Tab-separated table of C-alpha atoms and ligand atoms in Angstrom:
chain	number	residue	atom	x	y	z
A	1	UNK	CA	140.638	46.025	-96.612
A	2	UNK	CA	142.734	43.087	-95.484
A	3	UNK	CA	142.613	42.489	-91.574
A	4	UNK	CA	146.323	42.958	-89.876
A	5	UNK	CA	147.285	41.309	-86.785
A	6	UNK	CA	150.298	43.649	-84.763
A	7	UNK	CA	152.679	42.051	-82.837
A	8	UNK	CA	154.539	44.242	-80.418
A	9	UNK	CA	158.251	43.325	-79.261
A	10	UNK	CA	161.013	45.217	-77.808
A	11	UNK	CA	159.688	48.377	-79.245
A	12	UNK	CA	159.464	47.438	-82.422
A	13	UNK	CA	156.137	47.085	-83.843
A	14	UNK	CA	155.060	44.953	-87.106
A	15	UNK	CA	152.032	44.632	-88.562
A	16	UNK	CA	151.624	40.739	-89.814
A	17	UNK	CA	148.908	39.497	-92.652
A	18	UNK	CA	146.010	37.369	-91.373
A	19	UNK	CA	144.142	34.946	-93.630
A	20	UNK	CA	140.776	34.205	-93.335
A	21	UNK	CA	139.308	30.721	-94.776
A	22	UNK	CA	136.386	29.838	-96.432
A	23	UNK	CA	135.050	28.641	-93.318
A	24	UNK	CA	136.018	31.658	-91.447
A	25	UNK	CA	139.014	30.160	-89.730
A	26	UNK	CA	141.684	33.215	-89.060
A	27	UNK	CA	145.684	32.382	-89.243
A	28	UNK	CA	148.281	35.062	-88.611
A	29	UNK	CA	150.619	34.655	-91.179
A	30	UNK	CA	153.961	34.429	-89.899
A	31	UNK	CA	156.028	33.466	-93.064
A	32	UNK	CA	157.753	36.740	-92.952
A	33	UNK	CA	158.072	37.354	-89.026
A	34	UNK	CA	162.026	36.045	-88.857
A	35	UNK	CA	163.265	37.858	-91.408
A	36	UNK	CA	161.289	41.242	-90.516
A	37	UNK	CA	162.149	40.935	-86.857
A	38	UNK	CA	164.618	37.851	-85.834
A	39	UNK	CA	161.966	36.932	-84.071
A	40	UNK	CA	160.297	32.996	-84.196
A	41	UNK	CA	157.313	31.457	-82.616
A	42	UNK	CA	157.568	28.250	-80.393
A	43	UNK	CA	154.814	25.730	-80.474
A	44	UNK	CA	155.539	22.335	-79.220
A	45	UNK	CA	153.384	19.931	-80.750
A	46	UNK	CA	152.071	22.764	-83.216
A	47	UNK	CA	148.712	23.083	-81.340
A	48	UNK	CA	148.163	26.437	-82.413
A	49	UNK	CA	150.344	26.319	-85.854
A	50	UNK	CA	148.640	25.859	-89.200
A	51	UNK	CA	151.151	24.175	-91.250
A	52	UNK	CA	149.288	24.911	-94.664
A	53	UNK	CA	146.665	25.583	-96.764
A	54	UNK	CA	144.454	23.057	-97.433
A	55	UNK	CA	141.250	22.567	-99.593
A	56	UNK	CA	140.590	18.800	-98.816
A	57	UNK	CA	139.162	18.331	-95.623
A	58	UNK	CA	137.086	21.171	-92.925
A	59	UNK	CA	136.608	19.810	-89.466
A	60	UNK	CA	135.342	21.855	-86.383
A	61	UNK	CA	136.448	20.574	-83.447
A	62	UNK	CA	133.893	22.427	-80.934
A	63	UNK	CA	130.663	21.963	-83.329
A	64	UNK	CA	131.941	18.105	-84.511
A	65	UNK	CA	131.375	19.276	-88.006
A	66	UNK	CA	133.758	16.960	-90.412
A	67	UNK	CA	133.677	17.677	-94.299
A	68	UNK	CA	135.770	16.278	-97.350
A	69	UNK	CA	135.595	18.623	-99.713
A	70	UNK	CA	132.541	20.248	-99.049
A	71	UNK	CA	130.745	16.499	-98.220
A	72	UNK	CA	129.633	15.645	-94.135
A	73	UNK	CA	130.823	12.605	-92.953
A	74	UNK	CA	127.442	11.714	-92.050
A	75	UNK	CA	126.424	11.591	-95.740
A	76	UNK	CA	129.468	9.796	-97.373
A	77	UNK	CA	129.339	6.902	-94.332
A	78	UNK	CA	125.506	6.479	-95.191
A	79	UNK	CA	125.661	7.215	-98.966
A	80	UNK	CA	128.770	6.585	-100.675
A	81	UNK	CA	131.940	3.874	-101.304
A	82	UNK	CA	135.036	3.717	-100.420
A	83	UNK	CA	136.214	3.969	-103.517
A	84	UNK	CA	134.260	6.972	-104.486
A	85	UNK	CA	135.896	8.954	-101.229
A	86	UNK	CA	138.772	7.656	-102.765
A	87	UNK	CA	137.667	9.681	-105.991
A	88	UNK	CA	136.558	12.683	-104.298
A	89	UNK	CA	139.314	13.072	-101.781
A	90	UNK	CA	142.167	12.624	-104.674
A	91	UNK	CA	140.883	14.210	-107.485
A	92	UNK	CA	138.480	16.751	-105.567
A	93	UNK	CA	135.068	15.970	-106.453
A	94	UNK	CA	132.579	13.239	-106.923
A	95	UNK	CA	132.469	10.829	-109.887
A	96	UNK	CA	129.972	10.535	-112.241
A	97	UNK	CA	128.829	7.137	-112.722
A	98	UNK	CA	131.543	7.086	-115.410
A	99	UNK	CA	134.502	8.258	-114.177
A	100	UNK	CA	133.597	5.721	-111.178
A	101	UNK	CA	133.337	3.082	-113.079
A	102	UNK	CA	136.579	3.869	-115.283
A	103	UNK	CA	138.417	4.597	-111.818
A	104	UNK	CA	137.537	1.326	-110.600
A	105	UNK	CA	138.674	-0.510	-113.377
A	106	UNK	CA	141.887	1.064	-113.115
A	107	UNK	CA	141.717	-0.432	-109.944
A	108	UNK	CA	141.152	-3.817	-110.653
A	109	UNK	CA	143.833	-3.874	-113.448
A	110	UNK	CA	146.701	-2.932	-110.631
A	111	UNK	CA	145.719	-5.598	-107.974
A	112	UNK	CA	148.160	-7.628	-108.447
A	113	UNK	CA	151.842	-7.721	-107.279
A	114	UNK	CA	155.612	-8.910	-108.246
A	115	UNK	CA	155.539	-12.372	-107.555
A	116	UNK	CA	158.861	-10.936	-105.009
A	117	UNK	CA	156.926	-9.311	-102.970
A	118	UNK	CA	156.619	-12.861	-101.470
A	119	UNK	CA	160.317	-13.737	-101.135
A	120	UNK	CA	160.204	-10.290	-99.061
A	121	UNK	CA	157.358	-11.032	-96.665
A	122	UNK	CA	159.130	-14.312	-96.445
A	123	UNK	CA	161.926	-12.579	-95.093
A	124	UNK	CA	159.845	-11.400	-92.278
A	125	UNK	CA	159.687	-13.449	-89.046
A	126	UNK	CA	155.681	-14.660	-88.641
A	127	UNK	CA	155.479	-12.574	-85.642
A	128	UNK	CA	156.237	-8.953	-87.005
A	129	UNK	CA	154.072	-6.281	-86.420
A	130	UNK	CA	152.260	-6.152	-90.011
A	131	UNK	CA	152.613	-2.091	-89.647
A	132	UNK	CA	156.302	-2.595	-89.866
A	133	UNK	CA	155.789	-5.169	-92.745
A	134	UNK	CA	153.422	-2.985	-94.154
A	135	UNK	CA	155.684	0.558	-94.199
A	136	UNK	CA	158.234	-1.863	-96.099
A	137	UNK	CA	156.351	-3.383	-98.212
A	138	UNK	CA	154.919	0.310	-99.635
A	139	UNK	CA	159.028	1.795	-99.381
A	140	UNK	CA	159.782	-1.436	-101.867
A	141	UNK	CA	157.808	-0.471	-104.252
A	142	UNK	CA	159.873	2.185	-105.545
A	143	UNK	CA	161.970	-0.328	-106.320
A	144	UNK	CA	159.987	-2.285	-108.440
A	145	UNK	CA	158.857	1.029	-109.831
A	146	UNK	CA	162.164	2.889	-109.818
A	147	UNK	CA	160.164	6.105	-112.289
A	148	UNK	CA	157.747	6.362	-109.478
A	149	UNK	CA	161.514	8.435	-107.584
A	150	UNK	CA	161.515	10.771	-110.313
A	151	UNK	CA	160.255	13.749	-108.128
A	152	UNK	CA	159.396	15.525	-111.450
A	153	UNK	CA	157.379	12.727	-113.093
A	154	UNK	CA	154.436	14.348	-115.240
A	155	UNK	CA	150.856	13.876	-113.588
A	156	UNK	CA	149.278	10.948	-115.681
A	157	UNK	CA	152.249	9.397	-114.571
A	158	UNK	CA	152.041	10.067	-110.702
A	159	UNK	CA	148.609	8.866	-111.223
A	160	UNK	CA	149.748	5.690	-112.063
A	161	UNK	CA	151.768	5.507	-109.078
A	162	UNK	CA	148.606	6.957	-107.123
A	163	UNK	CA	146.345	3.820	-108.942
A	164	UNK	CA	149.291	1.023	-107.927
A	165	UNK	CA	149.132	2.465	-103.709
A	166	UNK	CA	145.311	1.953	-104.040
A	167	UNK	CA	145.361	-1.442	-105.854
A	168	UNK	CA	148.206	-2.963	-104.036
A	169	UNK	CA	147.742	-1.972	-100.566
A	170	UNK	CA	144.667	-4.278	-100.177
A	171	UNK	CA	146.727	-7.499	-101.551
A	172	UNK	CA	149.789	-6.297	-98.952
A	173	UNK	CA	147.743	-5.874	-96.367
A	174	UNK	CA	145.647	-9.147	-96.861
A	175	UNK	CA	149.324	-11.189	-97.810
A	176	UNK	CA	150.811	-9.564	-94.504
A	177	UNK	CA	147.809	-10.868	-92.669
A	178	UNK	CA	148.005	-14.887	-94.039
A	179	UNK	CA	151.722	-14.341	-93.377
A	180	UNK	CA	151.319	-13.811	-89.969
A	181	UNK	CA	148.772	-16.899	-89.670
A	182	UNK	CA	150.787	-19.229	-91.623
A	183	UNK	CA	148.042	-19.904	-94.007
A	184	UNK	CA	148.606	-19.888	-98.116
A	185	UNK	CA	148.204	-16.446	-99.483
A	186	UNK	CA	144.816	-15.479	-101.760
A	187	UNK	CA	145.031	-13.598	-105.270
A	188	UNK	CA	143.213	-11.014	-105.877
A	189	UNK	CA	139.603	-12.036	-107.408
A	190	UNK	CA	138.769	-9.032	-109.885
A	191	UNK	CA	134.872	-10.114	-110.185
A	192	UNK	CA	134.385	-8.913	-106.920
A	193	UNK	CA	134.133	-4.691	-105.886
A	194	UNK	CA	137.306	-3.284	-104.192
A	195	UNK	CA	136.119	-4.255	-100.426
A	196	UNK	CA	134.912	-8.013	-100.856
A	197	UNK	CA	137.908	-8.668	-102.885
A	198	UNK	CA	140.138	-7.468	-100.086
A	199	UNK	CA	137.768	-9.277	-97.486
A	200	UNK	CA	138.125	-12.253	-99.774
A	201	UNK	CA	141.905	-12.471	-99.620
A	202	UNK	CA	141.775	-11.747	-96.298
A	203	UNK	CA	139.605	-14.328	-94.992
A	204	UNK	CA	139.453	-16.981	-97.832
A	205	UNK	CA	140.258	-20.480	-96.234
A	206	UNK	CA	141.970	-22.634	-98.461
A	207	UNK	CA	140.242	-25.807	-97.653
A	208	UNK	CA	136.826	-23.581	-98.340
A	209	UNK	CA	134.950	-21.464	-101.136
A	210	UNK	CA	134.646	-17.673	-99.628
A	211	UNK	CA	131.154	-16.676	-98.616
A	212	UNK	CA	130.652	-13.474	-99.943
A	213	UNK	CA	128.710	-11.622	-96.672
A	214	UNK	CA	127.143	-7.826	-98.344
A	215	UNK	CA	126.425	-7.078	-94.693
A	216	UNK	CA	130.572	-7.485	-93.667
A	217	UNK	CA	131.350	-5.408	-97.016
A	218	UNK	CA	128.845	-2.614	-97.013
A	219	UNK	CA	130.488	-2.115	-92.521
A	220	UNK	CA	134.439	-2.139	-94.079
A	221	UNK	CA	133.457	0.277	-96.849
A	222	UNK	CA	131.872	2.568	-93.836
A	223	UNK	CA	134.788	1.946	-91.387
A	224	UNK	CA	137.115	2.845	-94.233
A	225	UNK	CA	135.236	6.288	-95.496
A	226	UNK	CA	135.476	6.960	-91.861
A	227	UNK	CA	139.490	7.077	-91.619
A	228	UNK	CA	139.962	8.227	-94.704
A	229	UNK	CA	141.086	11.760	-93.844
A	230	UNK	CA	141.741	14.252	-90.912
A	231	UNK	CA	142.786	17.511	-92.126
A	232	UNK	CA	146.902	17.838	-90.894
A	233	UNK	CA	147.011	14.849	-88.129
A	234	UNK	CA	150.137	13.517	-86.770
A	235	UNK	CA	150.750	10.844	-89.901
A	236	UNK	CA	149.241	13.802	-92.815
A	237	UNK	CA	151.940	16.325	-91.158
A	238	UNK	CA	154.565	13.628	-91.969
A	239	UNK	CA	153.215	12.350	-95.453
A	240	UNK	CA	153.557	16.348	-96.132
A	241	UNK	CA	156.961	16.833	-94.724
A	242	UNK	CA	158.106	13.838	-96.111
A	243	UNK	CA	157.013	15.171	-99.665
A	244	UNK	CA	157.873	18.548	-99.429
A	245	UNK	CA	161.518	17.170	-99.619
A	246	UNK	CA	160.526	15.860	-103.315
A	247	UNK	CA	160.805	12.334	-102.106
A	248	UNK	CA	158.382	9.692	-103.800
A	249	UNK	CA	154.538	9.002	-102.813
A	250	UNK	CA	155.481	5.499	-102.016
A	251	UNK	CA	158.516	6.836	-99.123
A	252	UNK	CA	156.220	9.540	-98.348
A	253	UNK	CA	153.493	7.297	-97.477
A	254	UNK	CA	155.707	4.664	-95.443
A	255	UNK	CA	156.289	8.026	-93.780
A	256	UNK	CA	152.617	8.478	-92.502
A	257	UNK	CA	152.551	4.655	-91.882
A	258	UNK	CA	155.280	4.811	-89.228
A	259	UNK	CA	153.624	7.946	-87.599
A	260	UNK	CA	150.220	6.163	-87.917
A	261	UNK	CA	151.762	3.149	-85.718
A	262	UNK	CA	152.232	5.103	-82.509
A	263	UNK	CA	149.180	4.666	-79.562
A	264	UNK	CA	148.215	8.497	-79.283
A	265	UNK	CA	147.550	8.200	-83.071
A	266	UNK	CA	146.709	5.334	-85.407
A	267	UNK	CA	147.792	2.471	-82.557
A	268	UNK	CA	144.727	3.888	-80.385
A	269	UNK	CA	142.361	1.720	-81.601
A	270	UNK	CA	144.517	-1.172	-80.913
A	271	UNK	CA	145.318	0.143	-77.588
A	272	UNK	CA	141.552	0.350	-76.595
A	273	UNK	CA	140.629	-3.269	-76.744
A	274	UNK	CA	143.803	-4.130	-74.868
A	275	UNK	CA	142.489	-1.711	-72.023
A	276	UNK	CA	139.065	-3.164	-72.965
A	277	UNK	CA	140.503	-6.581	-72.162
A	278	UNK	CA	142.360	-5.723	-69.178
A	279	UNK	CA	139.336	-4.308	-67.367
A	280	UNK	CA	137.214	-7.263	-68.025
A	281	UNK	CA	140.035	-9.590	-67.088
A	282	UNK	CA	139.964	-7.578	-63.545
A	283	UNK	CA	136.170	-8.353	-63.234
A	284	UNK	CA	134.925	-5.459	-65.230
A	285	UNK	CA	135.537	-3.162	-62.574
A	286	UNK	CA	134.603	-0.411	-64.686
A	287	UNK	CA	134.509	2.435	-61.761
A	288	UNK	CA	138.107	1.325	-60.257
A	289	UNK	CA	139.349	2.319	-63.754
A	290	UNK	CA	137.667	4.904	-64.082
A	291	UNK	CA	139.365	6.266	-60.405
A	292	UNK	CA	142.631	5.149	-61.628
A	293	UNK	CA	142.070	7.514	-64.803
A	294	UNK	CA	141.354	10.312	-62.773
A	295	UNK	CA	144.496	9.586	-60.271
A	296	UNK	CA	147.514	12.318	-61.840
A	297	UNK	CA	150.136	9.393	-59.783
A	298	UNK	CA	148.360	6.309	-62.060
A	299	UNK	CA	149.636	6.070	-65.006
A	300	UNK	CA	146.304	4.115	-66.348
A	301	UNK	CA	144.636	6.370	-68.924
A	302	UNK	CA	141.511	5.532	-70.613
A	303	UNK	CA	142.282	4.876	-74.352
A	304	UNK	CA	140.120	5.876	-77.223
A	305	UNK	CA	138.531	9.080	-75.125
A	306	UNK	CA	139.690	12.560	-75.625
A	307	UNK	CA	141.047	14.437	-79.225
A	308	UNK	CA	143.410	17.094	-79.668
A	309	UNK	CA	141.005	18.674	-81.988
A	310	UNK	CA	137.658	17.453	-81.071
A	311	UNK	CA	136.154	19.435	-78.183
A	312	UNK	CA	132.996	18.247	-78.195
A	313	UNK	CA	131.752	14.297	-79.949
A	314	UNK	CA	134.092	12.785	-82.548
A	315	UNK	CA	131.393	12.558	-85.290
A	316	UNK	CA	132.793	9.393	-86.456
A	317	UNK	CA	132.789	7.723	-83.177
A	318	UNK	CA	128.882	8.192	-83.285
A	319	UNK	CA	128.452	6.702	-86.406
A	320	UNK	CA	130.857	3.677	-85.807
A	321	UNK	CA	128.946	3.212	-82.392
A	322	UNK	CA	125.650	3.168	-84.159
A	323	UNK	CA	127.481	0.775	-86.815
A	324	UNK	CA	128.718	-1.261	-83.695
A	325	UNK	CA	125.919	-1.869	-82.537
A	326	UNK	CA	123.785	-3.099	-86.242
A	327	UNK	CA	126.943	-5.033	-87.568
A	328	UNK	CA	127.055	-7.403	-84.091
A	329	UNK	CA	123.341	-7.619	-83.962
A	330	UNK	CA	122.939	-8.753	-87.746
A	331	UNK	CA	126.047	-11.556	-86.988
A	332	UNK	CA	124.157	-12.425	-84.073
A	333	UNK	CA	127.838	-11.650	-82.276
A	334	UNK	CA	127.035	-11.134	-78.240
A	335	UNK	CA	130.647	-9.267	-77.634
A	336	UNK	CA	131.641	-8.707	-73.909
A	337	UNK	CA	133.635	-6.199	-74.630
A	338	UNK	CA	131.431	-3.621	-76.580
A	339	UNK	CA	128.410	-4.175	-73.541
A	340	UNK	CA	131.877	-2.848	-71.320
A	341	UNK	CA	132.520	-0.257	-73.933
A	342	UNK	CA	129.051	1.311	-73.551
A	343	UNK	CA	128.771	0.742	-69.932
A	344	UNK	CA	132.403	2.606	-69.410
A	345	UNK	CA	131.155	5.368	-72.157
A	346	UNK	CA	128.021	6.101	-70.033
A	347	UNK	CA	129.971	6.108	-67.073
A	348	UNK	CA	132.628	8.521	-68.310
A	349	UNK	CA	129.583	10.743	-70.177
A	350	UNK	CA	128.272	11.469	-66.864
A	351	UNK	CA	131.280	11.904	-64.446
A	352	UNK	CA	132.792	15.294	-64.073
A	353	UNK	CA	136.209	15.193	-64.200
A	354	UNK	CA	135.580	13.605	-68.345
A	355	UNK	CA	133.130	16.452	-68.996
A	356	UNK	CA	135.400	19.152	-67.867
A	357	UNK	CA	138.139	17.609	-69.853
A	358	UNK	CA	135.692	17.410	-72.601
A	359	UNK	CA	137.087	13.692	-72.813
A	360	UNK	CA	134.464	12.130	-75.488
A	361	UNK	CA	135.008	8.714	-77.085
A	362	UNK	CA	137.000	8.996	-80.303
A	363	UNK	CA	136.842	7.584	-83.282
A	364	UNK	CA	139.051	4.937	-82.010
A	365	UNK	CA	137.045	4.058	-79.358
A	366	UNK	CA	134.388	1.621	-81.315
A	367	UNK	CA	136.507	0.858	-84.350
A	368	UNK	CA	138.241	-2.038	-82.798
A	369	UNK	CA	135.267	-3.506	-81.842
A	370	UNK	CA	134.395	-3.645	-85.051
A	371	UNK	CA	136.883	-4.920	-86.724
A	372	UNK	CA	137.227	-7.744	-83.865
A	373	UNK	CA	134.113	-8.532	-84.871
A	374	UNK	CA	134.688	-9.091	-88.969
A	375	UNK	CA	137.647	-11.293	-87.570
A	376	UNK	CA	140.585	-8.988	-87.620
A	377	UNK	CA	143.087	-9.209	-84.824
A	378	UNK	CA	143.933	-6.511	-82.953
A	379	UNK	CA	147.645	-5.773	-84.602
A	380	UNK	CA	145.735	-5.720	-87.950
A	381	UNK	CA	143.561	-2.684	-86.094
A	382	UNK	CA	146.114	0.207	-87.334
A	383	UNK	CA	146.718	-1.225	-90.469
A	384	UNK	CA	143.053	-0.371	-90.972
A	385	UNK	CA	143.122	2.425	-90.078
A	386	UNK	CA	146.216	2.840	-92.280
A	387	UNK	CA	143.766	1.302	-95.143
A	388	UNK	CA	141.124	4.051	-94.765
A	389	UNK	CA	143.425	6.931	-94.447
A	390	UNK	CA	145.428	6.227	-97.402
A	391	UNK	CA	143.723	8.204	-100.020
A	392	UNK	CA	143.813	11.409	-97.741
A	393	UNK	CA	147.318	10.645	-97.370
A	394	UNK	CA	147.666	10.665	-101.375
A	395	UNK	CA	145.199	14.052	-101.825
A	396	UNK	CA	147.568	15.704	-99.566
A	397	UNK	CA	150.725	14.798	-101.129
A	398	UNK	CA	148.987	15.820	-104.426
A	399	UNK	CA	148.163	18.732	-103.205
A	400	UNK	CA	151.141	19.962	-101.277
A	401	UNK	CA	152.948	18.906	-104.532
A	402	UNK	CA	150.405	20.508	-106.873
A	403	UNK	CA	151.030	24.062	-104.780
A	404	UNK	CA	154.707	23.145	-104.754
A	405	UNK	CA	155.060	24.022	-101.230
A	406	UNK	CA	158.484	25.000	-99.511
A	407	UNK	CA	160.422	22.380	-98.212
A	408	UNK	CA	159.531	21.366	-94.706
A	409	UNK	CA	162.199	22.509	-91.916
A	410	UNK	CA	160.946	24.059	-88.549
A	411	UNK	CA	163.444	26.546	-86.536
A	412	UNK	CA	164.218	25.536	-82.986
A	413	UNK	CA	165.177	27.860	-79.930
A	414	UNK	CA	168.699	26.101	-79.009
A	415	UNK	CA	168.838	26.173	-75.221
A	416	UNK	CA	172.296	23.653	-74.951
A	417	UNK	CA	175.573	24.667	-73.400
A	418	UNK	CA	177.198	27.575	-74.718
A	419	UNK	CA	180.439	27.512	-76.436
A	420	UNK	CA	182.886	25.500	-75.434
A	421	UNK	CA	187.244	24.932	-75.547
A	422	UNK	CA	187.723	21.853	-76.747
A	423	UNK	CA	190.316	20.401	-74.605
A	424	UNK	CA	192.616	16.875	-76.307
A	425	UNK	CA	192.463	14.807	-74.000
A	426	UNK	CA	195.845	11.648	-74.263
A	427	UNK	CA	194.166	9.275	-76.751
A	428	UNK	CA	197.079	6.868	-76.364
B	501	LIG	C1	142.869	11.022	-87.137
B	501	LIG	O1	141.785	10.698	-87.674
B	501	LIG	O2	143.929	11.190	-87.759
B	501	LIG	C2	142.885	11.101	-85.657
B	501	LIG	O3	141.612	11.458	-85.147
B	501	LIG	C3	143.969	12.000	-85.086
B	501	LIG	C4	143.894	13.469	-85.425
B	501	LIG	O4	143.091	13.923	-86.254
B	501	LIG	O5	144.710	14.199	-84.832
């Protein structure tokens, strides 16, 4: 018999339907609760709100399990590509060797982009943030693909819009990035896989041939896998919302982007090497940080520890740490800043205060190390993490569109000034 939660208000009693998912996670639904009793439920921040139903991603923030669809993190960072998360995330299973390779081909054939895009990066000034050139850049595209509006285009053809996001984001991002550093942009190269050809146009000089580096490819392909998707967080709430008005993928994706760019989500990982740097600037004092963290009246917080979900270890901060560690070793790169990384993590691992707080190093916490160490600067950290969480974004705009969920729109509880006689004042 179906389990009934009761809730009990100014006696009146209802008895409200609880769901129970595959992984044993119980919801109360609510969906009826208003119009039963007038009643609504108030959850700033939606800590304890489940906004959906989803069968993409499972992660258990007390056991530091993390799944996409049905697959650990653990074994798609060690076993799989990029592309093929890509794959299983949108279309909600693995490839066969097949389907991969048609899927990548696909790929390859949408690399390119309007020779305008360049007349509108041009109209960027060389120091803007590349996430704000980047949101842009992915809104514009619905109007060089005006269909891709048509909220009730038929699936082959949202696919199409699905393979354009995947193909172009690499050449936007990498464009964005020579942009920035005044140097000529790089086409894509189609011999190469999806990763070295974005590494390529990334890092190609254009006085030099580009050293393809397996090592630097096989790390981004990991990094990526590793962002690529995290259940209903902060920027997936908004791709959702966004879509559940009917607008495009390409505005609902922007969407995420600008939600992504914030420092208590996506702009972490920027935000830790800029603490990172500040505490080595002030002599590495790593336990005078650590006191000013713990001070309620400083407003110094450590960066990159702590999750709102994650209760115990972020199990992608352990593999990026353990990645960390190989990628800088095989460069031969001695970095400063990841010996004070792991010297403040074993500080904080042992102190108190962190463990009652259960504040663990995140996922952000080692990524920017990383990527400072393939040569991306730290603005271009969010847009990689942008870059790995796209095709979540796009499996759960599929899917909220596939289950045709309701339009998005909370209630509030108004607590303003009551009503009012509006009194003319002489306008004369
Ligand atoms: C993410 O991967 O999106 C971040 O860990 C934030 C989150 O899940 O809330």
């Amino acid at each position: 018999m179906a389990k009934k939660a009761y809730l009990e208000y100014d006696g009146k009693k209802i008895a409200l339907p609880v769901i129970i998912g595959t992984e044993n996670e119980v919801a109360i639904d609510i969906s009826k609760l208003r119009s039963e009793t007038g009643l609504i439920t108030l959850d700033k921040g939606f800590k304890n709100t489940g906004s959906t139903t989803s069968e993409i991603t499972y992660l258990d923030g007390e056991k530091g399990i993390l799944r996409h669809r049905g697959y650990s993190i653990e074994d798609l960072a060690s076993k799989s590509t990029f592309t093929e998360v890509c794959y299983l995330l949108i279309y909600g299973n693995l490839p066969t060797s097949n389907q991969l390779l048609k899927f990548e081909i696909k790929l390859k054939s949408h690399t390119l982009v309007h020779e305008d895009f360049k007349i509108i990066l041009d109209g960027f000034p060389s120091n803007a943030h590349p996430m704000g050139i980047l949101s842009s850049l992915i809104t514009s595209l619905t109007a060089f693909y005006p269909k891709s509006i048509d909220p009730n285009r038929s699936g082959d053809k949202v696919d199409l819009s699905i393979i354009r996001m995947l193909s172009k984001f690499p050449t936007f991002v990498a464009w964005s990035y020579k942009k920035r550093i005044g140097h000529p942009i790089v086409y894509p190269d189609n011999n190469l896989d999806y990763c070295s050809n974005f590494l390529k146009m990334m890092f190609k000089m254009p006085t030099e041939n580009y050293d393809y580096n397996p090592l630097i490819s096989d790390v981004l392909n990991k990094l990526l896998i590793l962002h690529a998707d995290h259940e209903q967080n902060c920027s997936t709430s908004t791709v959702r919302i966004v879509g559940s008005s009917l607008s495009s993928i390409y505005a609902s994706i922007s969407g995420g982007m600008n939600a992504l760019w914030g420092p208590l989500h996506g702009g972490a990982n920027q935000a830790v090497i800029e603490m990172l740097e500040k505490i080595k600037k002030d002599g590495s004092n790593i336990n005078k940080y650590i006191k000013k963290a713990k001070d309620k009246n400083d407003p110094f917080r450590l960066m990159g520890f702590g999750h709102r979900v994650y209760r115990n270890f972020d199990p992608r901060a352990k593999i990026i740490k353990e990645a960390a560690d190989n990628v800088l070793d095989k460069l031969g790169i001695n970095d400063p800043i990841l010996d004070l990384a792991k010297a403040l993590e074993k500080i904080a691992l042992k102190d108190q205060y962190f463990i009652d707080k259960k504040l663990y190093p995140n996922v952000d916490f080692y990524s920017g190390i990383i990527y400072r160490a393939l040569g991306f600067p730290p603005e271009m950290f969010t847009v990689m993490f942008a870059f790995g969480r796209l095709p979540g974004w796009i499996a759960q705009w599929k899917e909220m569109r596939k289950n045709n969920e309701p339009l998005g729109r909370p209630r509030q509880i108004y607590t303003g000034k009551k009503s009012l006689k509006y009194v003319e004042i002489d306008k004369r």
